Each structure stands twice: as structure tokens, then as C-alpha cells.
Coordinates of C-alpha atoms in Angstrom, one line a residue:
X1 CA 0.0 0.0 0.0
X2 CA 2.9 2.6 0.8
X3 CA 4.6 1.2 -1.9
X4 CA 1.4 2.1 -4.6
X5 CA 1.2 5.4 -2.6
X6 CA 5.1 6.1 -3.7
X7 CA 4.1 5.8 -7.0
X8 CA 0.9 8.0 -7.5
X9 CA 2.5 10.8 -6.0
X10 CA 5.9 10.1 -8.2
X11 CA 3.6 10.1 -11.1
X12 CA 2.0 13.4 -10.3
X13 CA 5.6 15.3 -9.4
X14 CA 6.6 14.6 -12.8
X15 CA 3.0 15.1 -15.0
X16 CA 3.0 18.5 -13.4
X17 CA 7.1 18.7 -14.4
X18 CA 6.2 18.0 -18.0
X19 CA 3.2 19.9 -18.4
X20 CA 5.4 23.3 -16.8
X21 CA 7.6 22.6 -19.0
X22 CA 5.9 22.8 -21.9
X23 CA 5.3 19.6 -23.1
X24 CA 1.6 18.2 -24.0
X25 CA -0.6 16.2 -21.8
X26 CA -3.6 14.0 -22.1
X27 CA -6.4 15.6 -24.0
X28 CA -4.5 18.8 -24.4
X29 CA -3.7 20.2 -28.1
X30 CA 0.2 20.8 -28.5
X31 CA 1.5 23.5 -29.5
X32 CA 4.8 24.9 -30.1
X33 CA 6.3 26.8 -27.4
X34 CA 6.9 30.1 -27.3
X35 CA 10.3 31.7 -28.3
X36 CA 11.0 34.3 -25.5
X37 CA 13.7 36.1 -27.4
X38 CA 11.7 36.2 -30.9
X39 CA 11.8 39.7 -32.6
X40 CA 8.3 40.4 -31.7
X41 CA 8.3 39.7 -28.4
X42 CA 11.5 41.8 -27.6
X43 CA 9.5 45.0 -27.4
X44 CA 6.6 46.7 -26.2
X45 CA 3.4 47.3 -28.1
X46 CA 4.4 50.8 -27.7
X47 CA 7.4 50.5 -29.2
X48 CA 6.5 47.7 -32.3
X49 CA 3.6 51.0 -33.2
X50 CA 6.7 53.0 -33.4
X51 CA 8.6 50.6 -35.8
X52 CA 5.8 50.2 -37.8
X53 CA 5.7 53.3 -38.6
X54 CA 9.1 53.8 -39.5
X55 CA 8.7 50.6 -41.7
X56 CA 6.2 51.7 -43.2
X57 CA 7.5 55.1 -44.2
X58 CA 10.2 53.3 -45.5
X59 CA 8.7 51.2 -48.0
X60 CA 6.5 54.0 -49.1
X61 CA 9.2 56.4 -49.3
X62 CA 10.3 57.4 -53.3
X63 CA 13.4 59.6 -53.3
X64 CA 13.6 62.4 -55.8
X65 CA 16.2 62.4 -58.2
X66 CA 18.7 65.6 -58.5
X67 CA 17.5 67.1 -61.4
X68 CA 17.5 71.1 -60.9
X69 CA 15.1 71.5 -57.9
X70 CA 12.5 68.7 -59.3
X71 CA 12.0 67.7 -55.4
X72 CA 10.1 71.0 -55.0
X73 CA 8.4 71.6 -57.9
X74 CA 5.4 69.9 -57.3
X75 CA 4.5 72.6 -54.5
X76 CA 4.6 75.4 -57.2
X77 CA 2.5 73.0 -59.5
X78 CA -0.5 72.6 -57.0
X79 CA -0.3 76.4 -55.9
X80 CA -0.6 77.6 -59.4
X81 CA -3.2 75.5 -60.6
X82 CA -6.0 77.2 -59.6
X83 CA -5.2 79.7 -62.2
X84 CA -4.1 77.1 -64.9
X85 CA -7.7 77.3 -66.4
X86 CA -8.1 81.7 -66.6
X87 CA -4.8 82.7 -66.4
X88 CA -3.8 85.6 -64.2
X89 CA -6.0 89.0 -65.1
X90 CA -5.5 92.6 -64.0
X91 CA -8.8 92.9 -61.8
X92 CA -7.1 89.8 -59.8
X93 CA -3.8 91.9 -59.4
X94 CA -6.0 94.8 -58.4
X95 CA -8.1 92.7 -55.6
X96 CA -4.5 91.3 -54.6
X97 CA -2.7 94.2 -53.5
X98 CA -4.6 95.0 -50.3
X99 CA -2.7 91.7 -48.8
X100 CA 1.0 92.7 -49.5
X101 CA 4.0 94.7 -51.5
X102 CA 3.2 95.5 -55.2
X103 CA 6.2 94.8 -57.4
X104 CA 6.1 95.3 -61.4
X105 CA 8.8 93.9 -63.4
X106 CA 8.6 96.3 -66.8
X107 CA 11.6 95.8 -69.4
X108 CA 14.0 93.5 -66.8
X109 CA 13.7 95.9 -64.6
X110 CA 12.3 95.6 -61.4
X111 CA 9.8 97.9 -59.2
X112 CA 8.4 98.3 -55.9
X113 CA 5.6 100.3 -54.2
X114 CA 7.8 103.2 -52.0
X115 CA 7.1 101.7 -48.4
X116 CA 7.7 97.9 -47.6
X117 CA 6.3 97.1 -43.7
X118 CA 10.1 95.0 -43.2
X119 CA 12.3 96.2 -45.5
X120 CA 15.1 93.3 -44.6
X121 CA 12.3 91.4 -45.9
X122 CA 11.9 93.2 -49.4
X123 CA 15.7 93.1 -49.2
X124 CA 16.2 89.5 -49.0
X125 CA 13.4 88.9 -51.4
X126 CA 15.0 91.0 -54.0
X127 CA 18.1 89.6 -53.5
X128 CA 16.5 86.3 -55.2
X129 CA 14.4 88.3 -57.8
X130 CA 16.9 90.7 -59.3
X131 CA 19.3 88.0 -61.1
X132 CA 16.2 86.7 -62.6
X133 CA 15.5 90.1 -64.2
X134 CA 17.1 89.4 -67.9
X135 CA 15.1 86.4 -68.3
X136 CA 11.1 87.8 -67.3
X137 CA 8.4 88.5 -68.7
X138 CA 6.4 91.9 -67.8
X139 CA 4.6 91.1 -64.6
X140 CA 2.8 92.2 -61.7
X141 CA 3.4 90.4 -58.0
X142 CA 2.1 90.8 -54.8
X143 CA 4.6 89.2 -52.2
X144 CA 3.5 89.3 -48.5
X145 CA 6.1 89.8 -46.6
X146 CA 4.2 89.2 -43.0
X147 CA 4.4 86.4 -41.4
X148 CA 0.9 85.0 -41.8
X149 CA -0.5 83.8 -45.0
X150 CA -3.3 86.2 -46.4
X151 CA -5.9 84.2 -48.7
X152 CA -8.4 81.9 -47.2
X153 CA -9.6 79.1 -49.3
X154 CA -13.4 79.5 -47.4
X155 CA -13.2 83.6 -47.3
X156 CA -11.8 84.4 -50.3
X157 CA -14.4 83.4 -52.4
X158 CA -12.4 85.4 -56.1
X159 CA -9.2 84.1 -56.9
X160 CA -6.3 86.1 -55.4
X161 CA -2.5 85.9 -56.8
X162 CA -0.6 86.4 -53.4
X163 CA 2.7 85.2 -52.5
X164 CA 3.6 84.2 -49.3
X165 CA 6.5 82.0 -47.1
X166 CA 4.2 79.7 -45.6
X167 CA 0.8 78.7 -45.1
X168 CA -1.3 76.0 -43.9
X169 CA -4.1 73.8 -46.6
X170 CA -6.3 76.0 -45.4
X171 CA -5.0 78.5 -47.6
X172 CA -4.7 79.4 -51.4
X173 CA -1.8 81.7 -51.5
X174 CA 1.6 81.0 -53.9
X175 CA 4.6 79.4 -51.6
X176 CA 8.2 81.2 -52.0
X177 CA 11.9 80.6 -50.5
X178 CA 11.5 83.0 -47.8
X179 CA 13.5 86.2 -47.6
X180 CA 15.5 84.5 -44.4
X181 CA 17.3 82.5 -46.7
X182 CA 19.6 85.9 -47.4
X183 CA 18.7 88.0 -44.6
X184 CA 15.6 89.5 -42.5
X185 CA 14.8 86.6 -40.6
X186 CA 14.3 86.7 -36.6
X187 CA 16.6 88.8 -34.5
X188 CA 18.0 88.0 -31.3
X189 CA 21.0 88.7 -29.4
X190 CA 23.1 85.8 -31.2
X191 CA 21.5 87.1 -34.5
X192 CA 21.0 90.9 -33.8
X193 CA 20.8 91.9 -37.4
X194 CA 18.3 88.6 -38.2
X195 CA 19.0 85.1 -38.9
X196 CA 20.0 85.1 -42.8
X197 CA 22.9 83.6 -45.2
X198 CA 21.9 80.1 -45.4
X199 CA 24.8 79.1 -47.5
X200 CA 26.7 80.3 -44.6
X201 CA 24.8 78.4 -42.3
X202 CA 25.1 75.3 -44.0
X203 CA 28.6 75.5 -43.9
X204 CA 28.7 76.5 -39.9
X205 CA 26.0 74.3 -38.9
X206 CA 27.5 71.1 -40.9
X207 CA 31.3 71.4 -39.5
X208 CA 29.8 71.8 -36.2
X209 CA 27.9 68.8 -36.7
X210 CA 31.5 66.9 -37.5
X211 CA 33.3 67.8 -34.5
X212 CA 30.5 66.4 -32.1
X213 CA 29.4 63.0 -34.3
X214 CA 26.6 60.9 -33.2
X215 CA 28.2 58.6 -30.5
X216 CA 29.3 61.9 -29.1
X217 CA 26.2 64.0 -28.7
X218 CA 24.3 64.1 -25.3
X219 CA 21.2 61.7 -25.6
X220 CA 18.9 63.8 -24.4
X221 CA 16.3 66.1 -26.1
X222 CA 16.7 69.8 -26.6
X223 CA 15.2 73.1 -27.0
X224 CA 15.4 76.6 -27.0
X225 CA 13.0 79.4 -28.0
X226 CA 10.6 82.1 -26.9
X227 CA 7.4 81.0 -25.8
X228 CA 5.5 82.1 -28.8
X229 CA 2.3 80.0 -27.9
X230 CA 1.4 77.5 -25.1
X231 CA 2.5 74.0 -27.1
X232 CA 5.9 74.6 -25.9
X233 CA 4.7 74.2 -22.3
X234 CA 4.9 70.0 -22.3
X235 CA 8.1 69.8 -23.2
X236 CA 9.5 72.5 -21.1
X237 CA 7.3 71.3 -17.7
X238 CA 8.9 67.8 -18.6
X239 CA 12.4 69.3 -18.8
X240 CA 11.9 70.8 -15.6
X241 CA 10.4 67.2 -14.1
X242 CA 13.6 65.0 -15.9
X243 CA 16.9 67.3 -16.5
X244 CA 18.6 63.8 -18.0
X245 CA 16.1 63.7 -20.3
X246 CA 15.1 66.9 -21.7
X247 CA 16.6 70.1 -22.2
X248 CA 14.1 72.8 -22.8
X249 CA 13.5 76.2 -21.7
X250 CA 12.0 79.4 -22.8
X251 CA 14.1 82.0 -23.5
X252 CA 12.9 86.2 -23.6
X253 CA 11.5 87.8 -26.4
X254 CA 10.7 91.2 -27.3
X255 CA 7.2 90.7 -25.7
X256 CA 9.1 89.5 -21.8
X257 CA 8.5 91.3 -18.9
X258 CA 8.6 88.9 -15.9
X259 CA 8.8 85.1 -15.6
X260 CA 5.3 84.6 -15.9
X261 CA 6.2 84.7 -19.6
X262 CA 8.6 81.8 -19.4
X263 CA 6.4 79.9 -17.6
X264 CA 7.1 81.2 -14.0
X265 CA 11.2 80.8 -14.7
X266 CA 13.9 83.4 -15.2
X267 CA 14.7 83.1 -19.0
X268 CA 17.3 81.4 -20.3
X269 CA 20.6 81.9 -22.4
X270 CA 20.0 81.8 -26.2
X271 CA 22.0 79.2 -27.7
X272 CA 23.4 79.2 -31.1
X273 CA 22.7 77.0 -33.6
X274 CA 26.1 75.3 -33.8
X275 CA 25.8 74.3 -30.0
X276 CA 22.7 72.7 -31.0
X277 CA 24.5 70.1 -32.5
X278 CA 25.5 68.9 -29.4
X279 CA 22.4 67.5 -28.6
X280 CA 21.4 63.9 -30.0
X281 CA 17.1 64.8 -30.1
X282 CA 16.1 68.7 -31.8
X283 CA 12.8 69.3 -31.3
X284 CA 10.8 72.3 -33.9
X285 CA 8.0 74.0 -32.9
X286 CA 6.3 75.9 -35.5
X287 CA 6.1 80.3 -34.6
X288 CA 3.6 82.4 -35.7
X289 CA 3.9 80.6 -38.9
X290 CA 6.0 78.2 -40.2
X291 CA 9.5 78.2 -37.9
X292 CA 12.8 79.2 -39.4
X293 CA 14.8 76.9 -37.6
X294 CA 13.4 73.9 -38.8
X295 CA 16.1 73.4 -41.9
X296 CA 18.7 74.2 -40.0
X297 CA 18.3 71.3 -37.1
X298 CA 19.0 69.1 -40.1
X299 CA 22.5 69.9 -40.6
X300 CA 23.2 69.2 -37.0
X301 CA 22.8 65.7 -38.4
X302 CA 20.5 64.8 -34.7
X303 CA 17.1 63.7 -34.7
X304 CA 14.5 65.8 -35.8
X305 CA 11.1 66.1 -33.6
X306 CA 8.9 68.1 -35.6
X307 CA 5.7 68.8 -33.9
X308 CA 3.3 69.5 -35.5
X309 CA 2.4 69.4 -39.9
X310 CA -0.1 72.1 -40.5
X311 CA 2.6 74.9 -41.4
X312 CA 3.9 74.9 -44.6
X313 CA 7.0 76.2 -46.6
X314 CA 7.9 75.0 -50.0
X315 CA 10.4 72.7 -49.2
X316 CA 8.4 70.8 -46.4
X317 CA 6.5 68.3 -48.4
X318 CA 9.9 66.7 -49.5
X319 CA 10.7 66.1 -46.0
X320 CA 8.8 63.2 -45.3
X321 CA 7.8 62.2 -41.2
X322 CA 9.6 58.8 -40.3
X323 CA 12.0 59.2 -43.1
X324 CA 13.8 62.4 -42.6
X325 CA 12.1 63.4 -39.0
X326 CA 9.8 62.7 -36.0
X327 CA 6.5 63.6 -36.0
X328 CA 5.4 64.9 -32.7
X329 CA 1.1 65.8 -32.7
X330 CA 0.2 69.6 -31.5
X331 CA -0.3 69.4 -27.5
X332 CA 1.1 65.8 -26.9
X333 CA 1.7 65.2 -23.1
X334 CA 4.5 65.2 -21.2
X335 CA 3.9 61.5 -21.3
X336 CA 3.8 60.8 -24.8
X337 CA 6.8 62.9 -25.6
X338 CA 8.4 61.0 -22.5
X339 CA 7.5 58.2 -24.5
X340 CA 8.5 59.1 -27.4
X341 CA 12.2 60.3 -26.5
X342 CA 12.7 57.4 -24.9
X343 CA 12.2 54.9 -27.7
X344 CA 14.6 56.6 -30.2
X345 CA 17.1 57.2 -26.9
X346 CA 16.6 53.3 -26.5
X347 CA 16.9 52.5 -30.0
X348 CA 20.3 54.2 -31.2
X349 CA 20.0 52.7 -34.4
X350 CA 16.5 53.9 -36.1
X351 CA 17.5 57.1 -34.3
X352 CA 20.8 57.8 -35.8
X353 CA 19.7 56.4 -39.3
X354 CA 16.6 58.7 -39.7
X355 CA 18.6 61.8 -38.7
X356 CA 21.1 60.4 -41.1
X357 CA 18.5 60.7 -43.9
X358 CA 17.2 63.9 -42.9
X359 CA 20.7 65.4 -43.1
X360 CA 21.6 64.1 -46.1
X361 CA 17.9 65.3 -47.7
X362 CA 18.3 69.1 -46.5
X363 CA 22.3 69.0 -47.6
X364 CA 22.1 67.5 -51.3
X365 CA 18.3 69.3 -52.2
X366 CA 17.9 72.6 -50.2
X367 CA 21.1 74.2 -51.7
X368 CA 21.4 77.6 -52.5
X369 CA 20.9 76.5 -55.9
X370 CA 17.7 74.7 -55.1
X371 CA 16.3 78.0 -53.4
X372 CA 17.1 79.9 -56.5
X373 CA 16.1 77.5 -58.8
X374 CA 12.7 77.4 -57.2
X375 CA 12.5 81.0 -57.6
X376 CA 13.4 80.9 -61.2
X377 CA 11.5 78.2 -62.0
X378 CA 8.5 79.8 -60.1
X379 CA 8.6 83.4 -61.4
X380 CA 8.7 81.6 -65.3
X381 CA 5.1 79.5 -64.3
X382 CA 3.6 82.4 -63.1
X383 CA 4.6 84.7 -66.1
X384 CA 2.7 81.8 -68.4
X385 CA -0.4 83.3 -66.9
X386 CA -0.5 86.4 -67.0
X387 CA -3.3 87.1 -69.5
X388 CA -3.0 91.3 -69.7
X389 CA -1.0 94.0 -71.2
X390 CA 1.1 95.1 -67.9
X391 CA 1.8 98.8 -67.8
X392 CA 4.2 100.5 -66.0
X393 CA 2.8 101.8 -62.2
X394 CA 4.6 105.8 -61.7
X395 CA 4.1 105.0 -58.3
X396 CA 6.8 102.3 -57.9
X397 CA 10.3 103.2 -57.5
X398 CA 13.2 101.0 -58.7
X399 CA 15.1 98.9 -56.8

């Protein structure tokens, strides 16, 4: 009796061995185990949304070829196209000029009305303009020079020929390479006469970026601005909360007057753009508009978090999210950028390779020659449509 008692409980010690060990048991159905360290089971469900994404990019992703400025030109394409069918008429120029600076070109020579609101602006727009000159048609333009767009696709009801640096879908005026690509752009103590000379930039930017490589670059996020609108606050708060992590913090602007306006901190130092390469995550917040900083992170040859992709310039839409940058949505929490810093800091590998590609996409197709190209290219399509005898304005002065 001991003896059978010896056995059922032998029996039992090793039925519940085998079956904790994976094997199959009476009336069970067998499977195969499960692999532990298979790729799929390596990460979170967090992080295999984040690698789809990337993957996904990737096999969607088309480069464009190097011919002239042929990655840009579809954006001057779909802005012009609503006058493709009409043309361009003189009662359209007329309606336009409320909503920026008139210029005329008459006999390759070019005009302007007598007062331009930043006249950096009209400098560094002319700048582009005037070596196109031997080559133009007669032609009328209205170039904004603010900051914010001017023709609403659901206000604007006529169609209005306005140029302007950015703008978002939700409006129909004609993209152009900002004046900040010469001169005019903001001012700050680093930049006191405004942050210009992008072919100067390149060259800074991108040699800084070679004396502090990848391996070498603090991985952390960082940021530095004014705090133009509330959607910087996340970021900044989570700074505060985890200093190895992010760097953020507001520094003045002309608007300051107490730390209530850098979110109840003294403001920080301004830091140049070169130093920015010293950080392994940039993050771009868009400004009033569209932010001028956002081409030169690139060249730091860090990872890009771009938050946000309603603001527009021409060369945006051949930057593509996943590819060249990180997407970041408006007003994300200081838990999903937490998150989201923390898989690419985690992940060396997708991080370093997408800011790889985004460096290489800014230096070899957002060239000087790519800027003026566009304008060239840009100035030709809209001479096509003009559909009116252009006539010289006496009010416009040379320039």
C-alpha cells in the first residue's frame, strides 16, 4: 500500500514537471512553445507601433532624383493650378494688393511700391528676384512679406495671386523661399541683425555637426525658444520634471517682462545654432507661422522632432515624417513625448539612421541653388499666366 502510494505521487511530481515545462498532456492540443527572445516579443506594443511606422515610411518612401530643384516643384505646380484654367487677369492683381508689397517687373527691370512694412524682408526677397530680371516677362506680384498667410480658401471666395512663405491647406496663396534665406529673418542677441545667409549656415552648422558626431552627442532632447504660444509648455514642464532627459527652456523675447512669460522661470541663455549640435534629439516647434529653424536642425545631423504638420513652406513636403524626421502631434503630453524620446534614446540605431537621412535630404536638395532655382522656376510659371497687357505703375520706385 505505501509502496502504490510512492508511485501516485511520483507520477503526479513529474505530470506537473512536463506539463510546466511545456510539453503536452492527455487531451490537451500541442503547440509549439513560445520563443522568448523572438523579434516580436523583444518590445513593447508601444514600441513595435513606433517601428511600424518607420517601416512603413520606408517602404512608401520614393526619393527624388537631383535634377534642378525637381524635389520642390510639385508645390509650385498645386499652388498655381487654380489659375491654370483663366490665367492671371489685371482685376485679380488689383483685388491682390490690399494683402502685401506690389512689385512690377517692366523691361527687366524691377519695381516696388515706396514703403515695404520689413524692409530686410523686401531686401532679402529682391536679393533672389533681381538676377532673374534678364530672363522675365512683364509682370505684376504681390509678395507678403508678414508672417501669416493672407488668402483663405473659405473667405476668399475670387481668386487672389498672393505670395507668401508659408501657409497651412487652409489657404490658397503661392509658396516662395523665404527672404530669411539671405537676410531678414528673426533677430536675437546671437543674430542681432536677423538670422539670414543660409549658405553660410550650411557651412557652420554642418562642420559643427563633424566635430561632435553621433556617439558623441548628449542623448537627451533639446530646446530653446521664446514662448510664442502654449505648445511649448509640455516639453518644457517635462524638462523641468527629468533634466537627464530633456533640455528645454524658454528664453525672452521682445514681448518679456517677468517670468510669468517663461512659464514662471527666469529666461534662459540663447544658444546658437552650432551648439545645438550637441544635442542627440532637436525638437521644432512651429512660430507664428512656419518656424525658421526647422532646416537648420537638419545639418546638425540629430534627430529631428517636428511637432506638428499644419505649417507649410515649399520645401516641407519633401521632407517626409519617419524618413527624414519625428512627428510629434500639437499638444502631446508630457507623457507621450516622455514616450516618445525614450524609444529613439533606446533604440540608437533607427535614431541615428533617420537623422542620417534627414541630413543628407536638406544638404544635397535645399542648396542655394535649389532656393534659387525654385525662384526661377516659379517666377517663369507664373509669367505663363499672365493674361493682360502690364503697364508700368509711376508710383513704384526701382530697386
Amino acid at each position: 500500500m505505501d509502496l502504490l502510494k510512492t508511485l501516485v505521487i511520483f507520477s503526479t511530481i513529474v505530470f506537473a514537471q512536463a506539463t510546466d515545462d511545456g510539453m503536452c498532456v492527455a487531451k490537451e492540443k500541442c503547440t509549439e512553445p513560445v520563443d522568448e527572445s523572438s523579434e516580436a516579443s523583444r518590445y513593447t506594443a508601444e514600441d513595435n507601433v513606433y517601428f511600424y511606422k518607420i517601416d512603413t515610411a520606408l517602404d512608401e518612401y520614393v526619393p527624388c532624383n537631383d535634377t534642378g530643384c525637381s524635389c520642390h516643384t510639385g508645390v509650385l505646380k498645386k499652388d498655381l493650378k487654380p489659375f491654370k484654367a483663366d490665367g492671371i487677369t489685371k482685376e485679380m492683381i488689383e483685388r491682390a494688393k490690399q494683402y502685401g508689397t506690389h512689385y512690377q517687373v517692366i523691361d527687366h527691370k524691377l519695381y516696388r511700391q515706396t514703403e515695404c512694412m520689413f524692409p530686410a524682408r523686401c531686401s532679402g526677397i529682391e536679393h533672389f528676384v533681381k538676377p532673374l530680371l534678364p530672363k522675365l516677362p512683364d509682370m505684376d506680384l504681390i509678395i507678403n512679406c508678414r508672417d501669416w498667410p493672407q488668402v483663405h480658401r473659405h473667405w476668399n471666395k475670387e481668386k487672389t495671386p498672393v505670395f507668401s512663405f508659408s501657409k497651412t491647406d487652409e489657404y490658397l496663396d503661392i509658396m516662395y523661399p523665404a527672404w530669411a534665406f539671405w537676410e531678414g529673418g528673426p533677430a536675437i542677441s546671437l543674430y542681432p541683425t536677423g538670422l539670414g545667409r543660409w549658405d553660410q549656415h550650411r557651412e557652420s552648422i554642418s562642420q559643427a555637426a563633424e566635430r561632435v558626431p553621433w556617439k558623441n552627442k548628449k542623448p537627451m532632447a533639446f530646446f530653446r525658444g521664446s514662448r510664442t504660444s502654449d505648445e511649448r509648455d509640455a516639453l518644457v514642464l517635462l524638462s523641468r520634471e527629468q533634466p537627464s532627459l530633456v533640455d528645454a527652456q524658454y528664453t525672452k523675447n521682445q514681448a518679456w517682462k517677468s517670468p510669468q512669460d517663461t512659464l514662471n522661470a527666469e529666461p534662459a541663455s540663447e544658444v546658437s545654432l552650432e551648439d545645438h549640435c550637441r544635442y542627440r534629439f532637436l525638437f521644432n516647434f512651429r512660430g507664428v507661422a512656419a518656424s525658421f529653424r526647422f532646416k537648420h536642425l537638419f545639418l546638425c545631423r540629430s534627430l529631428v522632432f517636428h511637432v506638428g504638420d499644419e505649417w507649410l513652406e515649399f520645401y516641407y513636403p519633401s521632407l517626409k515624417p519617419w524618413v527624414h524626421y519625428v512627428p510629434v502631434p500639437v499638444r502631446s503630453s508630457q507623457a507621450k513625448l516622455e514616450a516618445l524620446i525614450r524609444f529613439f534614446r533606446d533604440h540608437d540605431d533607427e535614431a541615428n539612421a533617420i537623422a542620417e537621412r534627414g541630413f543628407r535630404q536638406v544638404w544635397q536638395h535645399l542648396r542655394m541653388k535649389d532656393v534659387k532655382c525654385y525662384w526661377k522656376k516659379l517666377l517663369h510659371e507664373y509669367g505663363k499666366l499672365i493674361r493682360y497687357s502690364v503697364e508700368r505703375d509711376r508710383k513704384l520706385i526701382e530697386v
